[in-house]
Amino acid sequence: MSYSIVNDGATPTPQSDAAKALLASVEDKQLYINGAYQAPVSGAYLDTTDPATGKVLARIANAGSEDVDQAVDAAREALKGPWATLTPLERSQVLNRIADLIDAHMDELCELEVLEQGKPFYVARWAEIPATANQFRFFAGQALSLDGNTVNTSINYQPEGKQVQAWTLREPVGVVAAVTPWNSPLILSAMKIAPALAAGCTVVHKPAELTSLSALRLAELITEAGVPAGVVNVVTGDGASCGSALTSHKGIDKIAFTGSTATGRAIVEASKKHLTRVTLELGGKSPALVLPDADLELAIPGIANGIFFNGGQVCVANSRTYIHRSIFDKVVQGIAAYAESMQMGHGLDQATQMGPVVSTAQAEKIEQFIEDAKAKGAKVLCGGVRLGANGTFIAPTVVTNTSTDMPIHCEEVFGPVLVAEPYDDIDEAMAWCNDNEYGLAASIWTQDLSAAHRLSRQMEAGTVWINCHSMFDASLPIGGMKMSGYGRDSGKQALDNYLEWKTVCAVL
Ligand code: NAD
């Protein structure tokens, strides 16, 4: 079976006027500060490219420290403004309106993400953009339930006729720097902006330089929903200038970061200066552990989808799988057949199941992992090649005969590449699962409930799925152990990231 790219180099016609306009001319996109667009002080811009065709779609402003200063000032000022005086019900209603506007602009937002990121339309339409709206809906609910508590203290001080009373308050942490990656731009942004707004914070959002167009559009919709100017600002640009100016800024109270572990480390360094609070959602190398009694009708497509969805550019992707030797051949052949049946092409083609990876640099990095593994004796069962004349397509790939210390086996590839190995002993397989610096997610495939319970406790991962992989909901916290970061996005736990505790102790 050989792979091919359907209509290589061609761009199917989009539905939305916004996507049509993007394809019609290359415009300069400005910074969104204090409810209005403004040009970067330096006048510098970066290209945004469609990875399926190599076509330049737009140029985004490359913000420097003076632009970041203005955005942070706007957010600090907005903390004092009408946003702070809204009742929880009013804030909740605004968040619900944002969700409704996302739904109303569904096709447009999906097509923007398809064009700048390369994802298939169905990934945006049926998973990521509805989930973006649902983050705002979920945190609209959470905004209604912010509360502290009264505390019975043991303080031994009781002046005549008086009592010691103590209670706690929850207050917004202040100005949030939300720094987000390119793989799933809007949903990962919403996981930070929605709880920050529910808590009453203001935000300076720094989207990834490859995928900033949808973030700018989201900011417009947030304004349209009734969020006052300055509450959500967007500074676009590269990590080295814009990102580091933002994360080392004195006016930032909290950094909410999703991205690579290397950048996470740089952000922790930057945060030291002002002891800025930080939460980190970082990389992963998530295992799928397949027991001999697994339901293979679930496991084969489930594991294939867990690695090939969005071209493997998913932080929790099951990029390694350990399969009991008795069923190993059947499972890997099934996954390879699934891979080879996938239609690859431009994401705007509704039939596309896998698009390009996000950039030439990313495609080259993935190719290097595969070439290195081949040179060290790994066997490529399917894929393993770059495809097409124009875009950055990597064929869905299954590799076996690796050792646990090969880079392809232990490092994050962030592409459509699955490492599959057989095991004989479950304890040895569990040791392989945990023998990795990351601890983001894992899945266990078995019909034995007690084995599933026992193994899920042993797994060193922030999320463990049983007989499924990559199941998300706004109510479920997501985040990592070990080098996958700290703190949780999504779920009611995420609200804590954006709130301070204040203790009040009084003699009354
Ligand atoms: P990245 O770390 O290169 O960039 C992420 C963001 O950080 C971008 O906006 C970038 O411009 C900015 N940045 C870069 N250098 C910076 C600096 N020195 N200071 C401040 N900001 C800086 O990550 P990426 O390549 O965009 O995304 C892929 C990575 O994200 C993968 O490692 C993936 O696993 C991870 N990810 C994690 C999760 C999760 O929930 N754990 C989710 C999605 C992606």
Coordinates of C-alpha atoms and ligand atoms in Angstrom, one line a residue:
M1 CA 0.0 0.0 0.0
S2 CA 1.4 3.4 -0.9
Y3 CA 0.2 6.7 0.6
S4 CA -0.7 9.7 -1.5
I5 CA -1.9 13.3 -0.9
V6 CA -5.3 14.0 -2.5
N7 CA -5.1 17.2 -4.7
D8 CA -1.5 17.9 -3.6
G9 CA -0.9 21.7 -3.4
A10 CA -4.5 22.7 -4.1
T11 CA -6.7 24.6 -1.6
P12 CA -10.4 23.5 -1.5
T13 CA -12.8 26.5 -1.4
P14 CA -13.7 27.3 2.2
Q15 CA -17.3 28.1 3.4
S16 CA -16.7 31.2 5.5
D17 CA -16.1 34.7 4.3
A18 CA -13.2 35.1 6.8
A19 CA -11.4 32.1 5.3
K20 CA -12.1 33.3 1.8
A21 CA -10.7 36.7 2.6
L22 CA -7.6 35.1 4.1
L23 CA -7.0 33.2 0.9
A24 CA -7.7 36.3 -1.3
S25 CA -5.0 38.6 0.0
V26 CA -2.0 38.6 2.4
E27 CA -2.9 41.2 5.1
D28 CA -1.0 42.5 8.1
K29 CA -2.7 41.5 11.4
Q30 CA -2.2 43.8 14.3
L31 CA -2.0 43.5 18.1
Y32 CA -5.2 43.4 20.0
I33 CA -4.7 45.8 23.0
N34 CA -7.4 47.5 25.1
G35 CA -10.2 46.5 22.8
A36 CA -8.6 47.8 19.5
Y37 CA -6.0 46.8 17.0
Q38 CA -2.7 48.6 16.9
A39 CA 0.5 48.1 14.9
P40 CA 3.7 46.8 16.7
V41 CA 6.1 49.5 17.7
S42 CA 8.9 47.9 15.8
G43 CA 6.8 47.5 12.6
A44 CA 8.0 43.9 12.4
Y45 CA 5.8 41.1 11.1
L46 CA 6.0 37.3 10.8
D47 CA 4.4 35.1 8.0
T48 CA 1.5 32.8 8.8
T49 CA 1.6 29.9 6.3
D50 CA -0.8 27.1 5.3
P51 CA 1.3 24.0 6.0
A52 CA -0.7 22.0 3.4
T53 CA 0.3 24.2 0.5
G54 CA 3.1 26.5 1.7
K55 CA 1.0 29.5 0.8
V56 CA 1.5 32.6 3.0
L57 CA -2.0 33.5 4.5
A58 CA -1.2 36.6 6.5
R59 CA 1.5 38.4 8.4
I60 CA 1.2 38.7 12.2
A61 CA 2.7 41.5 14.3
N62 CA 5.9 40.5 16.1
A63 CA 5.4 42.2 19.4
G64 CA 8.4 43.5 21.4
S65 CA 8.7 44.6 25.0
E66 CA 7.1 48.1 24.4
D67 CA 4.0 46.4 22.9
V68 CA 3.9 43.9 25.8
D69 CA 4.2 46.8 28.3
Q70 CA 1.1 48.4 26.7
A71 CA -0.9 45.2 26.8
V72 CA 0.0 44.5 30.4
D73 CA -0.8 48.2 31.4
A74 CA -4.2 47.8 29.7
A75 CA -4.9 44.5 31.6
R76 CA -3.8 46.1 34.9
E77 CA -6.1 49.1 34.3
A78 CA -9.0 46.8 33.4
L79 CA -8.6 45.0 36.7
K80 CA -9.9 48.2 38.4
G81 CA -12.7 48.8 35.9
P82 CA -16.2 47.5 35.3
W83 CA -15.0 43.8 35.0
A84 CA -14.2 43.8 38.8
T85 CA -17.6 45.1 39.7
L86 CA -19.8 42.6 37.8
T87 CA -21.7 40.2 39.9
P88 CA -20.9 36.5 39.5
L89 CA -24.2 36.1 37.6
E90 CA -23.3 38.9 35.2
R91 CA -19.8 37.4 34.6
S92 CA -21.4 34.0 34.1
Q93 CA -23.8 35.4 31.5
V94 CA -20.9 37.0 29.6
L95 CA -19.0 33.7 29.5
N96 CA -22.1 32.0 28.2
R97 CA -22.4 34.6 25.5
I98 CA -18.8 34.0 24.4
A99 CA -19.7 30.3 24.1
D100 CA -22.8 31.1 22.0
L101 CA -20.7 33.4 19.7
I102 CA -18.2 30.6 19.2
D103 CA -21.0 28.3 18.2
A104 CA -22.4 31.0 15.9
H105 CA -19.0 31.4 14.2
M106 CA -18.2 27.7 14.2
D107 CA -17.4 27.2 10.5
E108 CA -15.3 30.4 10.4
L109 CA -13.2 29.4 13.5
C110 CA -12.8 25.8 12.2
E111 CA -11.6 27.0 8.8
L112 CA -9.1 29.5 10.3
E113 CA -7.6 26.7 12.4
V114 CA -7.5 24.3 9.4
L115 CA -5.8 26.9 7.3
E116 CA -3.1 28.0 9.8
Q117 CA -2.5 24.7 11.6
G118 CA -3.2 22.1 8.9
K119 CA -5.7 20.0 10.9
P120 CA -8.5 18.2 9.1
F121 CA -11.8 20.0 9.3
Y122 CA -13.5 17.2 11.3
V123 CA -10.9 17.6 14.1
A124 CA -11.9 21.2 14.5
R125 CA -15.6 20.8 13.8
W126 CA -16.4 17.8 15.9
A127 CA -13.8 18.0 18.7
E128 CA -11.8 21.2 19.3
I129 CA -14.0 24.2 18.5
P130 CA -17.2 22.8 20.3
A131 CA -14.9 21.9 23.2
T132 CA -13.7 25.6 23.1
A133 CA -17.2 26.8 23.5
N134 CA -17.8 24.2 26.3
Q135 CA -14.9 25.5 28.3
F136 CA -16.6 28.9 28.5
R137 CA -19.9 27.2 29.4
F138 CA -18.3 25.2 32.1
F139 CA -16.6 28.1 33.7
A140 CA -19.7 30.2 33.3
G141 CA -21.1 27.7 35.8
Q142 CA -18.0 27.9 38.0
A143 CA -18.2 31.7 38.2
L144 CA -21.5 31.2 40.1
S145 CA -19.9 29.1 42.8
L146 CA -16.9 31.1 44.0
D147 CA -16.8 31.0 47.8
G148 CA -14.6 31.1 50.8
N149 CA -15.5 29.7 54.2
T150 CA -15.9 30.7 57.8
V151 CA -13.3 29.2 60.2
N152 CA -13.7 28.2 63.9
T153 CA -10.3 29.2 65.2
S154 CA -8.6 28.4 68.5
I155 CA -7.4 32.0 69.1
N156 CA -7.4 32.7 72.8
Y157 CA -8.3 36.3 72.8
Q158 CA -11.7 37.4 73.8
P159 CA -12.0 41.0 75.0
E160 CA -15.1 41.8 77.1
G161 CA -18.2 41.4 75.0
K162 CA -16.3 40.7 71.8
Q163 CA -15.7 37.6 69.6
V164 CA -12.9 36.5 67.3
Q165 CA -14.4 35.9 63.8
A166 CA -12.4 34.5 60.9
W167 CA -13.2 33.8 57.3
T168 CA -11.6 33.3 53.9
L169 CA -12.3 35.1 50.7
R170 CA -11.4 34.1 47.1
E171 CA -10.1 36.9 45.0
P172 CA -8.8 37.1 41.4
V173 CA -5.1 36.5 41.2
G174 CA -4.7 39.6 38.9
V175 CA -3.3 39.8 35.4
V176 CA -2.7 36.5 33.7
A177 CA -0.2 35.8 30.9
A178 CA -1.7 32.9 28.9
V179 CA 1.0 31.5 26.6
T180 CA -0.3 28.8 24.3
P181 CA 1.1 26.4 21.6
W182 CA 0.2 25.7 18.0
N183 CA -1.2 22.2 17.9
S184 CA -4.8 22.9 19.2
P185 CA -4.8 26.7 19.4
L186 CA -8.3 27.7 20.4
I187 CA -9.2 24.9 22.9
L188 CA -5.9 25.3 24.7
S189 CA -6.4 29.1 24.8
A190 CA -9.9 28.6 26.2
M191 CA -8.6 26.3 28.9
K192 CA -6.8 29.4 30.3
I193 CA -8.9 32.4 29.3
A194 CA -12.3 30.9 30.4
P195 CA -11.3 30.1 34.1
A196 CA -9.3 33.4 34.3
L197 CA -12.4 35.3 33.3
A198 CA -14.6 33.3 35.6
A199 CA -12.3 34.2 38.5
G200 CA -12.4 37.9 37.6
C201 CA -8.9 38.1 36.2
T202 CA -7.7 40.0 33.2
V203 CA -5.6 38.4 30.5
V204 CA -2.7 39.0 28.1
H205 CA -2.8 36.1 25.6
K206 CA 0.3 35.2 23.7
P207 CA -0.7 32.6 21.1
A208 CA 1.9 30.5 19.2
E209 CA 3.6 32.4 16.3
L210 CA 2.5 29.8 13.8
T211 CA -1.2 30.0 14.8
S212 CA -2.3 33.4 16.0
L213 CA -5.1 34.2 13.6
S214 CA -7.9 32.3 15.5
A215 CA -6.7 33.8 18.8
L216 CA -7.2 37.3 17.4
R217 CA -10.7 36.4 16.1
L218 CA -11.6 34.9 19.5
A219 CA -10.6 38.1 21.2
E220 CA -13.0 40.0 18.9
L221 CA -15.8 37.6 19.8
I222 CA -14.9 38.0 23.5
T223 CA -15.3 41.8 23.1
E224 CA -18.6 41.3 21.2
A225 CA -19.9 39.2 24.1
G226 CA -19.6 42.2 26.4
V227 CA -16.1 41.8 28.0
P228 CA -14.8 45.3 28.6
A229 CA -11.8 46.7 26.7
G230 CA -8.5 45.7 28.2
V231 CA -9.8 42.5 29.9
V232 CA -8.5 40.2 27.2
N233 CA -5.5 41.4 25.1
V234 CA -3.6 39.5 22.4
V235 CA 0.1 40.0 21.8
T236 CA 1.4 38.0 18.8
G237 CA 5.0 37.2 18.0
D238 CA 7.8 34.9 18.6
G239 CA 8.8 33.3 21.9
A240 CA 12.2 34.9 22.2
S241 CA 11.0 38.5 22.1
C242 CA 7.2 38.6 22.8
G243 CA 6.9 35.5 25.0
S244 CA 9.9 36.3 27.2
A245 CA 9.0 40.0 27.6
L246 CA 5.6 38.9 28.8
T247 CA 6.6 36.1 31.1
S248 CA 9.3 38.2 32.8
H249 CA 7.0 41.2 33.2
K250 CA 6.6 42.7 36.6
G251 CA 2.9 43.5 35.9
I252 CA 2.0 39.8 35.4
D253 CA 0.6 38.0 38.5
K254 CA 0.3 34.6 37.0
I255 CA 1.6 32.7 34.0
A256 CA -0.5 29.9 32.5
F257 CA 1.6 28.0 30.0
T258 CA 1.0 25.2 27.6
G259 CA 3.9 24.1 25.4
S260 CA 7.1 22.2 25.3
T261 CA 9.1 21.2 28.4
A262 CA 12.1 23.2 27.3
T263 CA 10.1 26.4 27.1
G264 CA 8.4 25.5 30.4
R265 CA 11.8 25.5 32.0
A266 CA 12.6 28.9 30.4
I267 CA 9.4 30.3 31.8
V268 CA 10.1 29.0 35.3
E269 CA 13.4 30.9 35.1
A270 CA 11.7 34.0 33.9
S271 CA 9.1 33.8 36.7
K272 CA 11.8 33.7 39.4
K273 CA 12.5 37.5 39.2
H274 CA 9.1 38.5 40.4
L275 CA 8.0 35.2 41.9
T276 CA 5.2 35.1 39.4
R277 CA 2.8 32.2 40.0
V278 CA 3.1 29.5 37.2
T279 CA 1.2 26.5 36.0
L280 CA 2.7 24.3 33.3
E281 CA 1.1 21.9 30.8
L282 CA 4.1 20.4 29.0
G283 CA 5.1 17.5 26.8
G284 CA 4.2 13.9 26.9
K285 CA 5.2 10.4 25.7
S286 CA 2.0 8.6 26.7
P287 CA 1.8 4.8 26.7
A288 CA -1.1 2.6 25.7
L289 CA -0.8 -0.7 27.5
V290 CA -2.7 -3.6 25.8
L291 CA -3.5 -6.7 27.9
P292 CA -4.1 -10.1 26.3
D293 CA -7.9 -10.0 26.9
A294 CA -8.4 -6.5 25.4
D295 CA -11.4 -6.0 23.1
L296 CA -9.4 -5.5 19.9
E297 CA -12.4 -4.0 18.1
L298 CA -12.0 -1.1 20.5
A299 CA -8.3 -1.2 21.0
I300 CA -7.1 -1.2 17.3
P301 CA -9.0 1.9 16.1
G302 CA -8.7 3.5 19.6
I303 CA -4.9 3.3 19.6
A304 CA -4.6 4.3 15.9
N305 CA -6.8 7.3 16.5
G306 CA -4.9 8.1 19.7
I307 CA -1.8 8.6 17.7
F308 CA -2.9 9.7 14.3
F309 CA -5.6 12.3 15.4
N310 CA -4.4 15.8 14.4
G311 CA -1.3 14.2 12.9
G312 CA -0.1 13.0 16.3
Q313 CA 0.3 16.7 17.3
V314 CA -1.6 16.1 20.6
C315 CA 0.2 16.4 23.9
V316 CA -1.5 13.2 25.2
A317 CA -1.1 11.2 22.0
N318 CA -0.3 7.5 22.7
S319 CA 3.0 7.6 21.0
R320 CA 4.1 4.3 22.4
T321 CA 2.2 1.1 22.9
Y322 CA 3.1 -2.1 24.8
I323 CA 1.1 -5.1 23.5
H324 CA 1.0 -8.6 25.0
R325 CA 3.0 -10.8 22.7
S326 CA 0.1 -13.2 22.2
I327 CA -1.8 -10.5 20.3
F328 CA 1.0 -8.3 19.2
D329 CA 1.0 -9.2 15.4
K330 CA -2.7 -8.9 15.1
V331 CA -2.8 -5.5 16.9
V332 CA 0.1 -3.9 15.0
Q333 CA -1.2 -5.2 11.7
G334 CA -4.6 -3.8 12.5
I335 CA -3.1 -0.4 13.4
A336 CA -0.9 -0.4 10.2
A337 CA -4.0 -1.2 8.1
Y338 CA -5.9 1.7 9.8
A339 CA -2.9 4.0 9.0
E340 CA -2.7 3.0 5.4
S341 CA -6.4 3.6 4.9
M342 CA -6.3 7.2 6.0
Q343 CA -7.0 9.8 3.4
M344 CA -4.3 12.5 3.5
G345 CA -4.8 15.9 2.1
H346 CA -5.8 19.5 2.7
G347 CA -7.9 19.9 5.9
L348 CA -10.5 21.9 4.1
D349 CA -11.4 18.8 2.1
Q350 CA -14.1 17.3 4.2
A351 CA -12.9 13.7 3.4
T352 CA -9.4 14.4 4.8
Q353 CA -8.5 12.2 7.8
M354 CA -4.9 13.5 8.3
G355 CA -3.4 16.8 7.2
P356 CA 0.2 18.0 7.1
V357 CA 2.2 18.6 10.3
V358 CA 2.4 22.3 11.3
S359 CA 5.7 23.4 9.7
T360 CA 8.7 22.4 7.7
A361 CA 10.8 22.4 10.9
Q362 CA 8.4 20.0 12.6
A363 CA 8.4 17.7 9.5
E364 CA 12.2 17.6 9.5
K365 CA 12.3 16.9 13.2
I366 CA 10.0 14.0 12.8
E367 CA 12.0 12.6 9.8
Q368 CA 15.1 12.8 11.9
F369 CA 13.5 10.7 14.7
I370 CA 12.5 8.0 12.1
E371 CA 15.9 8.0 10.3
D372 CA 17.8 7.7 13.6
A373 CA 15.6 4.8 14.6
K374 CA 16.1 3.0 11.3
A375 CA 19.8 3.5 11.5
K376 CA 19.7 1.8 15.0
G377 CA 17.8 -1.2 13.7
A378 CA 14.1 -0.2 14.2
K379 CA 11.7 -1.7 11.7
V380 CA 9.1 0.6 10.0
L381 CA 5.9 -1.3 9.6
C382 CA 4.1 1.4 7.6
G383 CA 4.7 5.1 6.7
G384 CA 8.1 6.5 7.7
V385 CA 8.2 8.9 4.7
R386 CA 7.5 12.5 3.9
L387 CA 4.8 12.9 1.1
G388 CA 3.7 15.4 -1.4
A389 CA 5.5 18.1 -3.4
N390 CA 4.1 21.2 -1.5
G391 CA 3.1 20.7 2.1
T392 CA 4.6 19.1 5.2
F393 CA 2.9 15.7 5.1
I394 CA 4.3 12.8 7.1
A395 CA 2.7 9.4 6.4
P396 CA 1.2 7.8 9.5
T397 CA 3.9 5.6 10.8
V398 CA 4.3 2.5 13.0
V399 CA 7.7 1.5 14.2
T400 CA 8.8 -1.6 16.1
N401 CA 12.0 -3.3 17.2
T402 CA 13.1 -0.3 19.2
S403 CA 14.8 -0.1 22.5
T404 CA 13.5 2.1 25.4
D405 CA 16.5 4.4 25.2
M406 CA 16.1 5.2 21.5
P407 CA 15.0 8.9 21.0
I408 CA 12.0 7.7 19.0
H409 CA 10.9 5.5 22.0
C410 CA 11.6 7.9 24.9
E411 CA 11.3 11.5 23.5
E412 CA 8.3 13.4 22.3
V413 CA 8.1 13.2 18.5
F414 CA 4.9 15.2 18.2
G415 CA 3.9 13.7 14.9
P416 CA 2.0 10.7 13.5
V417 CA 4.6 8.1 14.8
L418 CA 3.7 5.1 17.0
V419 CA 6.3 2.9 18.6
A420 CA 4.9 -0.6 19.3
E421 CA 6.6 -3.3 21.3
P422 CA 5.5 -6.7 22.6
Y423 CA 5.7 -7.7 26.3
D424 CA 5.5 -11.0 28.1
D425 CA 5.2 -9.8 31.7
I426 CA 2.8 -7.2 32.9
D427 CA 5.1 -5.9 35.6
E428 CA 7.9 -5.4 33.0
A429 CA 5.4 -3.6 30.7
M430 CA 4.3 -1.3 33.5
A431 CA 7.9 -0.5 34.3
W432 CA 8.4 0.5 30.6
C433 CA 5.3 2.7 30.9
N434 CA 6.7 4.6 33.8
D435 CA 10.3 4.6 32.7
N436 CA 10.0 8.0 31.0
E437 CA 10.6 11.6 32.1
Y438 CA 7.0 12.5 31.1
G439 CA 3.9 11.6 33.0
L440 CA 1.0 13.3 31.1
A441 CA -1.4 10.5 30.2
A442 CA -1.8 6.7 29.5
S443 CA -4.4 4.2 28.5
I444 CA -5.0 0.6 29.5
W445 CA -6.9 -1.8 27.3
T446 CA -8.5 -4.7 29.0
Q447 CA -11.8 -6.3 29.9
D448 CA -10.5 -7.3 33.3
L449 CA -11.9 -4.6 35.6
S450 CA -9.7 -5.4 38.6
A451 CA -6.6 -5.3 36.4
A452 CA -7.7 -2.0 35.0
H453 CA -8.2 -0.5 38.5
R454 CA -4.9 -1.9 39.8
L455 CA -2.8 -0.8 36.8
S456 CA -4.4 2.7 36.7
R457 CA -3.1 3.3 40.2
Q458 CA 0.4 2.2 39.2
M459 CA 0.5 4.4 36.1
E460 CA 2.6 7.6 36.6
A461 CA 0.3 9.9 34.6
G462 CA -2.0 12.8 35.1
T463 CA -4.8 11.1 33.2
V464 CA -5.4 7.3 32.7
W465 CA -8.0 6.2 30.2
I466 CA -9.4 2.7 30.2
N467 CA -10.5 1.2 26.9
C468 CA -10.3 4.6 25.3
H469 CA -7.7 7.4 24.7
S470 CA -7.9 11.2 24.4
M471 CA -11.4 11.6 25.9
F472 CA -11.8 15.1 27.1
D473 CA -14.5 17.1 28.8
A474 CA -14.5 20.6 30.3
S475 CA -15.4 19.0 33.7
L476 CA -12.2 16.8 33.7
P477 CA -8.9 18.2 34.9
I478 CA -5.9 17.7 32.6
G479 CA -2.3 18.0 33.4
G480 CA 0.9 16.2 34.1
M481 CA 3.2 14.5 36.6
K482 CA 7.0 14.6 36.4
M483 CA 8.4 16.7 33.4
S484 CA 4.9 17.0 31.9
G485 CA 4.4 20.0 34.2
Y486 CA 2.4 21.0 37.3
G487 CA -1.1 22.4 37.9
R488 CA -4.3 21.4 36.1
D489 CA -6.2 23.0 33.3
S490 CA -9.9 22.3 32.7
G491 CA -12.3 21.0 35.4
K492 CA -13.2 22.9 38.6
Q493 CA -9.6 22.4 39.8
A494 CA -8.4 24.9 37.1
L495 CA -10.3 27.8 38.8
D496 CA -7.9 27.6 41.7
N497 CA -5.0 28.7 39.4
Y498 CA -6.7 32.1 39.0
L499 CA -7.8 32.7 42.6
E500 CA -6.0 33.8 45.7
W501 CA -7.1 33.0 49.2
K502 CA -7.4 35.9 51.6
T503 CA -7.8 35.3 55.3
V504 CA -9.8 37.8 57.3
C505 CA -9.5 37.6 61.1
A506 CA -11.5 40.1 63.2
V507 CA -12.5 41.0 66.7
L508 CA -16.1 42.1 66.4
Ligands
NAD1 P1 6.7 25.8 22.5 O1 7.1 25.6 23.9 O2 7.7 25.9 21.4 O3 5.8 27.1 22.4 C1 4.7 27.3 23.2 C2 4.4 28.8 23.4 O4 5.5 29.4 24.1 C3 4.4 29.6 22.0 O5 3.4 30.6 22.1 C4 5.8 30.2 22.0 O6 5.9 31.3 21.2 C5 6.1 30.5 23.4 N1 7.5 30.6 23.8 C6 8.5 30.0 23.2 N2 9.7 30.4 23.8 C7 9.3 31.2 24.9 C8 10.0 31.9 25.9 N3 11.3 31.8 26.0 N4 9.3 32.6 26.8 C9 8.0 32.7 26.7 N5 7.2 32.1 25.8 C10 7.9 31.3 24.8 O7 5.6 24.7 22.2 P2 4.9 24.4 20.8 O8 6.0 23.8 19.9 O9 4.1 25.6 20.3 O10 3.9 23.2 21.2 C11 4.1 21.9 21.2 C12 4.4 21.5 22.7 O11 3.3 21.8 23.5 C13 4.6 20.0 22.8 O12 5.7 19.7 23.6 C14 3.3 19.5 23.4 O13 3.4 18.3 24.2 C15 3.0 20.7 24.3 N6 1.6 20.6 24.6 C16 1.2 20.3 25.9 C17 -0.2 20.2 26.3 C18 -0.6 19.8 27.7 O14 -1.8 20.0 28.0 N7 0.3 19.3 28.5 C19 -1.1 20.5 25.3 C20 -0.7 20.8 24.0 C21 0.6 20.9 23.7

